[in-house]
XYZ file of C-alpha atoms in Angstrom:
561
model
C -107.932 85.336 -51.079
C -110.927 87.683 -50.522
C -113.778 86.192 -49.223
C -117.141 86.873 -51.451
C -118.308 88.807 -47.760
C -116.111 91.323 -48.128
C -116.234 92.184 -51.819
C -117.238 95.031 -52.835
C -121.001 94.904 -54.442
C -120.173 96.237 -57.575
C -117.577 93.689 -58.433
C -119.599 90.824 -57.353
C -122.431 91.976 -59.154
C -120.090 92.301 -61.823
C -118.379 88.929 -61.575
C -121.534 87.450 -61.643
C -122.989 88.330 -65.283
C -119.698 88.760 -66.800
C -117.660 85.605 -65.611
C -120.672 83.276 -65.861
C -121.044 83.707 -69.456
C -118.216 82.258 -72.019
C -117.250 85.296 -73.921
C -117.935 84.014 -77.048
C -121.681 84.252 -75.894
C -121.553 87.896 -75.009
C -120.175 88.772 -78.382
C -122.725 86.617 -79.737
C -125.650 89.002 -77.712
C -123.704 92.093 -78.370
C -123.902 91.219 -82.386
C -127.906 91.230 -81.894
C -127.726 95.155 -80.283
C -128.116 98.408 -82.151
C -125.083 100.697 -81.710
C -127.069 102.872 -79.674
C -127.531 100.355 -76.758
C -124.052 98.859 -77.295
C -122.921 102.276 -76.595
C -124.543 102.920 -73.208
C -123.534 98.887 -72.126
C -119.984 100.204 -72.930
C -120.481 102.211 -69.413
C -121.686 99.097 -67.244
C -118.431 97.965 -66.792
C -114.792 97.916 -67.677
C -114.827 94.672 -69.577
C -118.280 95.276 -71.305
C -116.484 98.434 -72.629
C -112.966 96.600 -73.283
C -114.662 94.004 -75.270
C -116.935 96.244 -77.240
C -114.689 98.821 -78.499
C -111.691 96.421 -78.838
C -111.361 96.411 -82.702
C -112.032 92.445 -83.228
C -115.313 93.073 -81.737
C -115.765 96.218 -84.057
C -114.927 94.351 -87.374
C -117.035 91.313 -86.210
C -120.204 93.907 -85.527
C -119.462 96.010 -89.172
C -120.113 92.521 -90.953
C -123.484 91.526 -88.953
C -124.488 95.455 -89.122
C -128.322 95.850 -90.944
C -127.838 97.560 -94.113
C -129.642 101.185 -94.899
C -130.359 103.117 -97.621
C -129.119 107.146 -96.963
C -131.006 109.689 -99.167
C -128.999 113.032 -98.392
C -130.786 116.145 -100.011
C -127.881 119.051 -99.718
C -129.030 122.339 -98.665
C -130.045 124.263 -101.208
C -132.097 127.973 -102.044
C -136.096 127.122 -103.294
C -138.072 130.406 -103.670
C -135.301 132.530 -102.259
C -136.000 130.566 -98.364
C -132.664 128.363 -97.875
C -133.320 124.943 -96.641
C -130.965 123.345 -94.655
C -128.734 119.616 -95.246
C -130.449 116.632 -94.334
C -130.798 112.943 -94.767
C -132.886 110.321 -94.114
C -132.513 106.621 -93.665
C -134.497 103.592 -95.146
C -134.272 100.024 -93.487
C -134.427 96.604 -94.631
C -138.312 97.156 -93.993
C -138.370 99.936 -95.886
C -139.069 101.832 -92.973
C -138.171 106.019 -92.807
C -135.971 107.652 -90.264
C -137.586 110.621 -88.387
C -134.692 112.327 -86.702
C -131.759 114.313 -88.098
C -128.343 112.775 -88.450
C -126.661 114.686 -85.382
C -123.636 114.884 -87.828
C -124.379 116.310 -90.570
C -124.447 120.118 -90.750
C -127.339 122.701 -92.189
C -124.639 123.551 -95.331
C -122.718 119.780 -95.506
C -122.449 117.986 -98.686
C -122.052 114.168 -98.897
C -118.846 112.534 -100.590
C -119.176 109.311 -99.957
C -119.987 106.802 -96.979
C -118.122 103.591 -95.672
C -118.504 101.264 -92.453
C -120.654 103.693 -91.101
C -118.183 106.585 -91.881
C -119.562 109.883 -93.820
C -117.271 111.937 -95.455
C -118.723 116.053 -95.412
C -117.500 118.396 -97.853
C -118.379 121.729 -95.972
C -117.300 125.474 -97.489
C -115.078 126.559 -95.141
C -111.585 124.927 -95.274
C -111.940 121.520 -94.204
C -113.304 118.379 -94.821
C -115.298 116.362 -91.883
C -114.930 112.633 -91.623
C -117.740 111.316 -89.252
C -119.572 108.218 -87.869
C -122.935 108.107 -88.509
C -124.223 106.114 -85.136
C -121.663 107.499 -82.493
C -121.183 110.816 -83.386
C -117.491 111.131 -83.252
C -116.283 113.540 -86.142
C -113.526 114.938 -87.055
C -112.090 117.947 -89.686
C -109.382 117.310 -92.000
C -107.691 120.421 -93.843
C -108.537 120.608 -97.734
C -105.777 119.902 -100.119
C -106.093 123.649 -101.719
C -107.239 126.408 -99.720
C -109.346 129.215 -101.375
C -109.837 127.070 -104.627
C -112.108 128.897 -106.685
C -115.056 126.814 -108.078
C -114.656 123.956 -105.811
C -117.180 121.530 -105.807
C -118.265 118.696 -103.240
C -118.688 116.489 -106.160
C -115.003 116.290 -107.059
C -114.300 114.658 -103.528
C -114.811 111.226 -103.036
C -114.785 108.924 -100.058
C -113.023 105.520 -100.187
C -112.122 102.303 -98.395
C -109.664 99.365 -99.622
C -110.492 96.013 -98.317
C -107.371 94.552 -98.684
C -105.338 97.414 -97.086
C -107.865 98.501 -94.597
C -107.372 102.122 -95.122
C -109.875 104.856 -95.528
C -108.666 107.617 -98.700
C -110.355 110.790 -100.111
C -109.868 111.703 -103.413
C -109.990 115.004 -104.814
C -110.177 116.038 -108.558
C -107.996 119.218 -108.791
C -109.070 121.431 -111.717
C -106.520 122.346 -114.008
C -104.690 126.120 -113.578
C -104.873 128.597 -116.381
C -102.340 130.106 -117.269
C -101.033 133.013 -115.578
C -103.373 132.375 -112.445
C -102.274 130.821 -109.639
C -105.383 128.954 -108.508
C -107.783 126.653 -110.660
C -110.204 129.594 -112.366
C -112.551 126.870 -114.301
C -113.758 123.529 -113.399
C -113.490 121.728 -117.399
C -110.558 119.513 -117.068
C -108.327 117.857 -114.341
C -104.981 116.087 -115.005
C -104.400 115.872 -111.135
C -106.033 113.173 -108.405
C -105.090 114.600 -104.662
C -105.003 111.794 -102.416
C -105.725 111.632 -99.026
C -105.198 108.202 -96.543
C -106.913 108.728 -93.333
C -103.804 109.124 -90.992
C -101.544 110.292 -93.190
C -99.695 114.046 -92.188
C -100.638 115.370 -96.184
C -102.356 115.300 -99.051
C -100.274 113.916 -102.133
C -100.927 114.301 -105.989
C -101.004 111.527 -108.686
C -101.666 112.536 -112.430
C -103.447 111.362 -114.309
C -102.522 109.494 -117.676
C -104.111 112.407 -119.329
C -106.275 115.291 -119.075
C -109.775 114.302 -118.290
C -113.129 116.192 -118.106
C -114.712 117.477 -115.427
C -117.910 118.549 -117.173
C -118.281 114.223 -117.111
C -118.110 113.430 -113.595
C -120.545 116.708 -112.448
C -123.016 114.974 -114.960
C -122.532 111.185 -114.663
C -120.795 110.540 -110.817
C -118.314 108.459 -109.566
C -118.551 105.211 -107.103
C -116.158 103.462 -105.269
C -116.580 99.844 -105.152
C -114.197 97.589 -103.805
C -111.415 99.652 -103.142
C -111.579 101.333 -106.974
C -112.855 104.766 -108.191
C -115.050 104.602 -110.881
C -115.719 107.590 -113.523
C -117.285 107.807 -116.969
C -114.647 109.896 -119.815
C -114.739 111.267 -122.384
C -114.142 109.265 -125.611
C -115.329 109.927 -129.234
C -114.460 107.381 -131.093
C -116.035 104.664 -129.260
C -120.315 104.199 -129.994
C -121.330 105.269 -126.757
C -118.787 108.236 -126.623
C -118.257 107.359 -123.302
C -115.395 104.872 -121.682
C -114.917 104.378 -118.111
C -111.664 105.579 -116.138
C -110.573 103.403 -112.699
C -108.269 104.422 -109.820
C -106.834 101.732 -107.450
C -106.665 103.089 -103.992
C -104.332 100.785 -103.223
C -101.868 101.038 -106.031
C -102.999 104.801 -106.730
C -102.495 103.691 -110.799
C -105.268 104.453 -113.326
C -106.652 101.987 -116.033
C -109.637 102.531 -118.638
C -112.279 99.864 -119.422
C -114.403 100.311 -122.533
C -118.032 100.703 -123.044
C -120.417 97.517 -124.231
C -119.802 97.719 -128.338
C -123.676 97.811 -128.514
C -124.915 100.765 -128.907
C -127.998 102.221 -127.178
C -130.958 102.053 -129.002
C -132.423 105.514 -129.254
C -135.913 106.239 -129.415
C -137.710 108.603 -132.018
C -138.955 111.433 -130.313
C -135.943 111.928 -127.788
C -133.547 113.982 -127.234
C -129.498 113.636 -126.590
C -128.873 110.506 -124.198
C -127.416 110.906 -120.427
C -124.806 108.490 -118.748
C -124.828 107.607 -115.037
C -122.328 105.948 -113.342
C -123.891 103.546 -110.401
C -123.406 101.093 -107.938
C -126.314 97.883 -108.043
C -125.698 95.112 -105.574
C -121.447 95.835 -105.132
C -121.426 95.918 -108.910
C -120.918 98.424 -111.278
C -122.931 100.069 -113.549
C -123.482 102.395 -116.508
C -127.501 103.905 -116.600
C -128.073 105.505 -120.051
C -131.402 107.164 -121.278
C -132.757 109.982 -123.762
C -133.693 113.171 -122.532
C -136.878 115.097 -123.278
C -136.290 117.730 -126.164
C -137.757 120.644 -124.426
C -137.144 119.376 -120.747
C -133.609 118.414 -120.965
C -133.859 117.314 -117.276
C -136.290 114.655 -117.871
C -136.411 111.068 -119.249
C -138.155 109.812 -122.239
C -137.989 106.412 -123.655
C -136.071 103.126 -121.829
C -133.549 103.390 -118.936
C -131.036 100.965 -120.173
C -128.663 99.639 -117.068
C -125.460 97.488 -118.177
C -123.348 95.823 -115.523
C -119.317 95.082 -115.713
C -119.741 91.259 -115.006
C -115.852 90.615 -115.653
C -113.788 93.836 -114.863
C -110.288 92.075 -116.306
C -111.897 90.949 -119.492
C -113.708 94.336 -119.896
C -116.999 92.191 -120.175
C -120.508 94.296 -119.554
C -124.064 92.636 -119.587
C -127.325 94.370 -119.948
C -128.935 93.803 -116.620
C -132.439 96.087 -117.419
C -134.101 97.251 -120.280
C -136.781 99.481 -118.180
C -139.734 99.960 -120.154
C -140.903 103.713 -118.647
C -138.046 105.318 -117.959
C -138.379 107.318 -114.346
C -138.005 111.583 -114.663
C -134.626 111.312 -112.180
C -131.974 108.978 -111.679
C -130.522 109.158 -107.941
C -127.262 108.061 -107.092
C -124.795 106.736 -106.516
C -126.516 103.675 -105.110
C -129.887 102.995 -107.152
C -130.934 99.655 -105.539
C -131.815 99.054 -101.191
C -132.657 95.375 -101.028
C -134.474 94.125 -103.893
C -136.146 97.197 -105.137
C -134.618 99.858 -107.358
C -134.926 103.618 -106.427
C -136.345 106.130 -109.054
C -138.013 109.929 -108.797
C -140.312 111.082 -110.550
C -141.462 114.615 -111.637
C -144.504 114.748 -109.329
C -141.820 115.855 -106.683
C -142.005 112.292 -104.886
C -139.389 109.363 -104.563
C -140.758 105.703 -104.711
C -139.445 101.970 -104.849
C -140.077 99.698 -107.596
C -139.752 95.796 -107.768
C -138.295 94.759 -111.095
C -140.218 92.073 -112.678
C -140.115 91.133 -116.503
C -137.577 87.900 -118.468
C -133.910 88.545 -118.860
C -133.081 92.108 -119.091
C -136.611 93.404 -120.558
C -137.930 94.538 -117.737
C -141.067 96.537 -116.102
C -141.492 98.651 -113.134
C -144.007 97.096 -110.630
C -145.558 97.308 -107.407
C -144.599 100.579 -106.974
C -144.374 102.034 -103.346
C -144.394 105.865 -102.612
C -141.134 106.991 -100.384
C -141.234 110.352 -99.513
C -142.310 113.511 -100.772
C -139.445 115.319 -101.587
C -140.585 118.881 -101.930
C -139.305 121.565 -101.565
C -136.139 120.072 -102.511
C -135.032 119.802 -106.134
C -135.067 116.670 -107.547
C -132.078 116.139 -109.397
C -129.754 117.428 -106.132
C -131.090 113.630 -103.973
C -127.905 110.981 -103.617
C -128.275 107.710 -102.253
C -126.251 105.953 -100.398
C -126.008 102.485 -98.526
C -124.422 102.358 -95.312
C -124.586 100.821 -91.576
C -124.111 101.953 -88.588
C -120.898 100.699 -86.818
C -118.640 101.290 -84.153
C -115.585 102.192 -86.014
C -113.774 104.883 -84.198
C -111.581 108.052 -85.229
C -109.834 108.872 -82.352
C -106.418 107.404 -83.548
C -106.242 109.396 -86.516
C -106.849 112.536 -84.852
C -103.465 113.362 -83.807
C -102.200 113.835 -87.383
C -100.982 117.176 -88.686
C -103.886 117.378 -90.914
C -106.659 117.285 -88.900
C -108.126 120.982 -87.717
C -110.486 123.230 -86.184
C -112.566 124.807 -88.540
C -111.807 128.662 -89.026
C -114.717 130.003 -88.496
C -118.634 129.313 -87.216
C -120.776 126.999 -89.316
C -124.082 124.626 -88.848
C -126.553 125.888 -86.718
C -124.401 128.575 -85.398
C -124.582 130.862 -89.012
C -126.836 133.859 -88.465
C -128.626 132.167 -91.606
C -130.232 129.261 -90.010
C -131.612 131.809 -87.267
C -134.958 132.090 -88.434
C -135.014 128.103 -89.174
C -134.242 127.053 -86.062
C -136.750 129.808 -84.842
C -139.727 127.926 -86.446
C -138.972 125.233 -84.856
C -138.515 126.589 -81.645
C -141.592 127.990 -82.424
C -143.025 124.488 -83.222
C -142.080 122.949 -80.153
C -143.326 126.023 -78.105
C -147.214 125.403 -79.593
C -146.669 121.365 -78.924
C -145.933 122.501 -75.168
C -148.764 124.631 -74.983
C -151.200 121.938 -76.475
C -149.856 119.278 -74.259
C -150.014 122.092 -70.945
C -154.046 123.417 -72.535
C -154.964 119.517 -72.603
C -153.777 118.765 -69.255
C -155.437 121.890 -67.626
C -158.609 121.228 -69.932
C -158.592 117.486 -68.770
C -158.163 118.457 -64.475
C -161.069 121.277 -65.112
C -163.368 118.495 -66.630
C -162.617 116.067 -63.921
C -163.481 118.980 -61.523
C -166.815 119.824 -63.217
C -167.815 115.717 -62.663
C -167.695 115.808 -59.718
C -169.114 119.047 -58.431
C -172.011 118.309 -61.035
C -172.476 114.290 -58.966
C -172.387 116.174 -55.783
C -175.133 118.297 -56.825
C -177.178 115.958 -58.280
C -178.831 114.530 -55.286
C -180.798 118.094 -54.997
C -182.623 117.633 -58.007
C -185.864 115.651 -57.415
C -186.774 115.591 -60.842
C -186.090 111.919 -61.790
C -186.341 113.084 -65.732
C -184.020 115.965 -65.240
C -181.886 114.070 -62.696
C -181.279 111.039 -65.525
C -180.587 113.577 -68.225
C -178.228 115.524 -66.457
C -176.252 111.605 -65.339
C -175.979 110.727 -68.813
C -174.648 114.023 -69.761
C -172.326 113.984 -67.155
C -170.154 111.334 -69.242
C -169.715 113.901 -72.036
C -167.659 116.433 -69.698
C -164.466 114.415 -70.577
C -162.590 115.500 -73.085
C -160.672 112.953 -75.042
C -157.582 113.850 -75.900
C -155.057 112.025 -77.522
C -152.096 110.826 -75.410
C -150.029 113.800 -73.203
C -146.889 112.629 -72.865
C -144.176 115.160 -73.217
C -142.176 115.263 -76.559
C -138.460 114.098 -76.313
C -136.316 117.413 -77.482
C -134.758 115.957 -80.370
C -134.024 117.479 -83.996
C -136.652 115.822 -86.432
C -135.460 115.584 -90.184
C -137.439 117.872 -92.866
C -139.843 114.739 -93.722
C -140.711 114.100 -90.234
C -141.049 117.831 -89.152
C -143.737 118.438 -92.209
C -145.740 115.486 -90.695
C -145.143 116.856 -87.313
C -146.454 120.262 -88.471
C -149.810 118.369 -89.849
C -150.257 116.931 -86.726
C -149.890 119.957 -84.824
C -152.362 121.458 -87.198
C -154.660 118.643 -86.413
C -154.015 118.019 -83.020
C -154.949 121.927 -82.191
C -157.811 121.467 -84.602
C -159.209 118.541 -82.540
C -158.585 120.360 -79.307
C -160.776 123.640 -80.422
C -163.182 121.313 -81.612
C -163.359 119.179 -78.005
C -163.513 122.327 -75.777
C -166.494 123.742 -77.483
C -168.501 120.469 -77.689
C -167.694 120.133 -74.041
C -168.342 124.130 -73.114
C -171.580 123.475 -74.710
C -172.561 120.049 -72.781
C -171.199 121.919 -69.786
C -173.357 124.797 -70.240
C -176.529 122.554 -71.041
C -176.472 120.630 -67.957
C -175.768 124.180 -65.621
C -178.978 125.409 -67.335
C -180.708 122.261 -66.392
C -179.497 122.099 -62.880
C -180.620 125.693 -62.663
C -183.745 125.774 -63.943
C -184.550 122.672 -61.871
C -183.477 124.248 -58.404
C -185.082 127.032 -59.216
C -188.835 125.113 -60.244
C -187.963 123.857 -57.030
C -187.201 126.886 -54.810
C -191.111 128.268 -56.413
C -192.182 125.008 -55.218
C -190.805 124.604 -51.529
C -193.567 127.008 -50.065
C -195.927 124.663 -50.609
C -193.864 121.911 -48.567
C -192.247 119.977 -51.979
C -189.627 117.689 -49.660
C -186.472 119.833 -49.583
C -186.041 122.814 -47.301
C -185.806 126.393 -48.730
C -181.971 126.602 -47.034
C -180.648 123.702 -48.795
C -181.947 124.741 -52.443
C -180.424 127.833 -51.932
C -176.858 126.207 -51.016
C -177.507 124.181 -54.347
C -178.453 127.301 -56.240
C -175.054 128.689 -55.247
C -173.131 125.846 -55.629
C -174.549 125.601 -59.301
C -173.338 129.340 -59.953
C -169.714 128.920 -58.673
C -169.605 126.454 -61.980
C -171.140 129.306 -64.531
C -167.705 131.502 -64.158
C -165.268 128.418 -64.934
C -166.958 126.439 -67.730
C -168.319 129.635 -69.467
C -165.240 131.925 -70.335
């Protein structure tokens, strides 16, 4: 047996935490920990790391995770300027994110998230699956290369509770005849099916041809391990029905519309379906549309839930009396507010109040300001940050290196990330200005104190002291800024406060040139009154004033530029 003397300290320190501690109790602790910091305790030691990416531990963590609303914004052209992919995050305080999502690319589009999983629809030839929190990724082939009008929002992102498997489903546009490749994106009558793992993609039809036109307008959610689509369907009074696929069983079934039909309001326009998730449930959003702004809302937002999806049983869970401008998706509600844009280019939070399903939007809350973006382009998501890995599916046939560059590394995003190299080179410059400003300040104090004992003029000498305290510029703090990617909302606040910050500093170095330059002129004037005075034996010798007189000038180069 080794005696504790001649163990090594590592494993004694080691034996020590660890061993002491049932491991129950460390699990428990771990639970409390953001991925972040559970991540760097994965490197203390060998059984930190064993138990906290063993996969009981990972589960356990996915159903403790804090839950957080994702509002991804795709890149998109505004004015001609492109603007890059990015997303922010909302927590259970209702607090914003500030830096990017290391994962997701300038030209990424978002499918669909899961236990902390993002699935990317990017436009070269793959797909990338990645984890929000740890930053693994990885690229899975498409199921059709060089499809012509392919469209991020015919993927969709999956995961079966029951089975435990992760599938992406893509809505394959039906061929015309005599081409080869899908030429228009109207109708599908194939679902491609992908299981995370899995060597290929495989097709399923569909019971019938089904329109594509519906799920670019309305969305699709998957709740539960089932896809959910709105369809096409005439007959029925909202000309709508909804279409299901099982991820599990991969078979298709159709649930009918509420036999109520929307009340429609006078001065509106043709009424717009939305399919949505609201608390795990399903739900159907329907409201008119403006007749000149077909875009916009008019009237009530009506929301219907499927209470009983076996009996086919929906109940009207709102009746929203002012309808919002934009409906986000595919999640509308982060806690227990609901999510709604408006025209005025800004996103806010509403609490619902009002008796049974009549209901009014109150104590509203402004998100963001989500300009330049378009409005109608926002999704929202909810989704955690977990620890689930994807290194064992990466050995599959399917998974590959993408073809050619993309993010950051297209010549397009040159002159973005140029301006904000460009940001972070005037934040260096303030911080480095400040600094030098502060030293030459601190340097003025104290030649000015050692000077002061040559003036004899108690009036002058008590000015000049209380003066003195104004050579000391106050500048806000001057730490250095961590090099990290902020998201779009953060970096316009971080370009106000630049703005500001240089504002305040132009502002502080002339009041302080000008005290400077008051109390030189004082000291001058004062050694000189007393240099006329000396012949006539005033109490300071005519050697000394002259030091002070020279002293007094060495200042005028530095504080007057």
């Amino acid at each position: 047996m080794v005696s504790e003397e001649i163990k090594p300290k590592k494993q004694r320190d080691e034996e020590c935490i660890i061993n002491c501690l049932p491991g129950e109790l460390i699990e428990r602790i771990f639970f409390k920990l953001p991925v972040s910091t559970l991540l760097r305790c994965t490197g203390v030691c060998e059984q930190w790391h064993k138990i906290i990416r063993g996969p009981q531990f990972v589960t356990s963590h996915l159903q403790h995770a804090p839950h957080y609303a994702l509002l991804f914004f795709p890149q998109e052209s505004v004015s001609g300027e492109p603007h890059p992919a990015d997303a922010i995050l909302i927590d259970e305080a209702w607090s914003l994110s500030t830096y990017a999502v290391p994962v997701i690319g300038p030209d990424d589009f978002l499918c669909g998230s899961f236990n902390g999983l993002l699935c990317l629809y990017t436009k070269s030839s793959t797909l990338k699956i990645a984890n929000l929190a740890t930053g693994e990724f990885l690229h899975l082939e498409k199921p059709v290369k060089n499809l012509r009008g392919d469209h991020f929002l015919f993927y969709n992102f999956g995961f079966h509770p029951l089975t435990k498997e992760y599938k992406i489903t893509h809505l394959l546009g039906d061929s015309i005849e005599g081409r080869p490749r899908p030429h228009n994106n109207n109708r599908f009558s194939v679902v491609q099916v992908y299981t995370l793992g899995d060597e290929k993609w495989r097709d399923i039809k569909t019971p019938e041809a089904l329109s594509l036109n519906c799920v670019k307008n309305s969305g699709a959610v998957t709740i539960d391990g089932t896809l959910y689509w709105l369809i096409e369907d005439v007959v029925a009074s909202w000309q709508h029905a909804v279409m299901t696929f099982d991820l599990c069983g991969e078979s298709f079934a159709q649930i009918q519309l509420p036999a109520t039909k929307p009340e429609d309001f006078a001065a509106g326009g043709s009424r717009r379906y939305w399919i949505r998730e609201m608390d795990g449930k399903v739900c159907v959003a329907t409201a008119q549309t403006c007749p000149s702004l077909p875009r916009w809302l008019v009237g009530k937002l009506q929301i219907w839930e499927l209470e009983n999806k076996t009996e086919q049983r929906w109940i009207q869970k709102y009746n929203i009396q002012y309808s919002p401008d934009y409906i986000p998706g595919p999640n509308l509600v982060h806690g227990d507010k609901i999510i709604l844009q408006r025209c005025d280019g800004n996103l806010y939070s509403y609490e619902l109040l009002g008796e049974n399903f009549n209901t009014e939007l109150c104590k509203m809350a402004k998100l963001l300001d989500f300009s330049p973006h378009k409005p109608d382009n926002m999704q929202s998501y909810i989704c955690v940050k977990s620890l689930v890995r994807l290194d064992v599916y990466k050995k599959t046939a399917i998974v590959r290196r993408p073809k050619q560059r993309e993010g950051w590394e297209l010549k397009k995003w040159e002159a973005w990330e140029h301006e904000l190299s460009e940001n972070e080179r005037m934040w260096s410059d303030t911080h480095r200005d400040e600094h030098k400003e502060t030293a030459r300040a601190q340097r003025y104090r104290m030649m000015i104190n050692n000077l002061l004992p040559h003036i004899l003029d108690d009036t002058i000498r008590q000015e000049i002291s209380m003066n003195i305290n104004q050579i000391s510029p106050n500048f806000p703090d001057q730490q250095p800024r961590p090099i990290r990617r902020l998201n779009w909302v953060a970096q316009k606040q971080d370009l106000q406060n630049l703005n500001a910050r240089m504002k305040k500093y132009n502002t502080i170095m002339k009041a302080t040139d000008e005290v400077t330059s008051s109390i030189i002129s004082m000291m001058g004037g004062a050694i000189e009154d007393q240099k006329r005075a000396s012949s006539s034996n005033a109490g300071i010798s005519s050697h000394n004033l002259s030091e002070a007189d020279d002293d007094v000038k060495t200042l005028i180069p530095e504080s007057l530029p």
